[in-house]
Amino acid sequence: MKIDSLGYAAMLLCAGAAQAQSSNVVLYGLLDVNVSNYDSGAKANAGNLTLVQDGTVNGLNGSRWGMRVTEDLGNDLKAGVIMEGGLLADTGALAQGGRAFGRQVFVSLTSASLGELRMGRQYILEDSVMGLSNPFVNALTLNQGTAVTNMGKSLPFWLNAPRADNVVQYATPTWAGFTGTVQIAPGEATADRFHGLKAAYTLGNFNSALSYEWNKSRSSGADTNKSLTLAANYNFGLFKLLGGYQKNDELTTTSGNGAAAGIGLTVTGPDGVFSADAIKGYTIGVEVPLGDFLLGSNYSSVEYSGVAANKTGKSASLGKLGFGVKYGFSKNTFLYSSISFASGDLQEYISQERVMQVGLRKSF
């Protein structure tokens, strides 16, 4: 029997409406753009540069659009979907290498008594742990997860990918303030297998967490890119104190997935050039709310260690002191600004010896 196109379209709309009645669908978005000025170290010789940038770099948040779906299945069970794509608001291009849903895309089943199962592209666990240690939550020039440019080559400060592909994740329910999470992502013959563990504890105004992540090399079978991250904060009311520590060992540049994906490890400093295989660092900071303003400051430091071409051991330090402020016009619109100053052995060898910026973020 022949059905005309108008009738067929009506049938689809009715089917979609019936489906929508059992699922809650939320569309959302966020745009964040800043103007940043970079002053390089004398040895890096990159001069002074002003850039209009998406919030992915130095902003409160990377720009995005997305869809969140939840469905109550009954019997203490809910199904969910997150499909979130990143975009660069300064140019209009897609972020995360041009992926349609590069920020995160996963399907989930959640039970208040049994926990949550997720499958898809997701944030790795150390990203949320780092957020506990950083004023403004991994944002502005205070973010210790932002890489630097060392003599023209990218170099991680703290390790933070911050996402991984093909992740299966299970998170426990909360028991007396404790939660646990485990992640695993098979290499699928194109990347190293990735693993992650996280434990978190909250009691009143105190929050803490630690994560441990690593790869299993697809070529040698060895455990590599071992990354331990710890963080905690306490809100005293008038101010919040934050701190954290990260230790990374057996680092490689070939994992293809996980915390070390896409990193560079060539370090150039006053003692020459070497390849880092370990990075360790700490951070301490403070947040102070003042009406519609939030003030923040922190100091973060790392030490790179490794071996030079002549097999001699080498190390170099890099520190960053940051100050930031955020003003809330509403719960969805913020004006922000920050400045940071580098220190340590590599201060003169990076393109971000001094960074200052101002930006605007709007969510909807």
XYZ file of N, CA, C and O in Angstrom, residues 15 17 19 32 39 68 70 88 94 133 199 234 287 291 317 335:
64
model
N 5.337 9.042 16.490
C 6.204 8.058 17.145
C 7.243 8.754 18.008
O 7.544 8.328 19.125
N 6.958 11.742 19.366
C 6.297 12.340 20.520
C 6.021 11.295 21.586
O 6.195 11.532 22.785
N 7.723 8.582 22.115
C 9.002 8.238 22.728
C 9.445 9.311 23.713
O 9.961 9.030 24.787
N 32.469 30.402 25.431
C 33.481 31.021 26.287
C 34.617 31.507 25.385
O 35.230 30.715 24.660
N 53.777 36.643 27.075
C 55.132 37.186 27.025
C 56.088 36.027 27.243
O 56.015 35.341 28.274
N 21.378 15.922 26.584
C 21.357 15.015 27.724
C 19.987 14.328 27.772
O 18.948 15.011 27.758
N 17.573 11.360 29.750
C 17.378 10.439 30.864
C 16.009 9.770 30.731
O 15.043 10.379 30.272
N 35.252 25.690 18.750
C 36.144 26.808 19.020
C 35.409 28.085 18.658
O 35.236 28.413 17.484
N 35.232 22.982 14.704
C 35.022 21.946 15.704
C 36.294 21.736 16.510
O 37.403 21.794 15.969
N 41.712 20.490 43.403
C 42.926 21.175 43.871
C 43.105 22.557 43.280
O 44.037 23.269 43.653
N 39.262 6.852 44.059
C 38.555 6.808 45.328
C 38.339 8.239 45.795
O 39.244 9.073 45.680
N 39.154 22.266 51.564
C 38.281 22.471 52.719
C 37.732 23.889 52.663
O 38.490 24.855 52.522
N 40.647 30.080 47.433
C 39.509 30.780 46.829
C 38.853 31.655 47.903
O 38.705 31.220 49.049
N 30.810 38.496 47.610
C 29.583 38.838 46.915
C 29.474 38.094 45.595
O 29.534 36.859 45.557
N 63.134 22.137 36.560
C 61.935 22.530 37.295
C 61.186 23.640 36.558
O 61.758 24.395 35.760
N 32.074 37.089 33.769
C 33.244 37.808 33.270
C 34.428 37.384 34.131
O 34.299 37.263 35.349
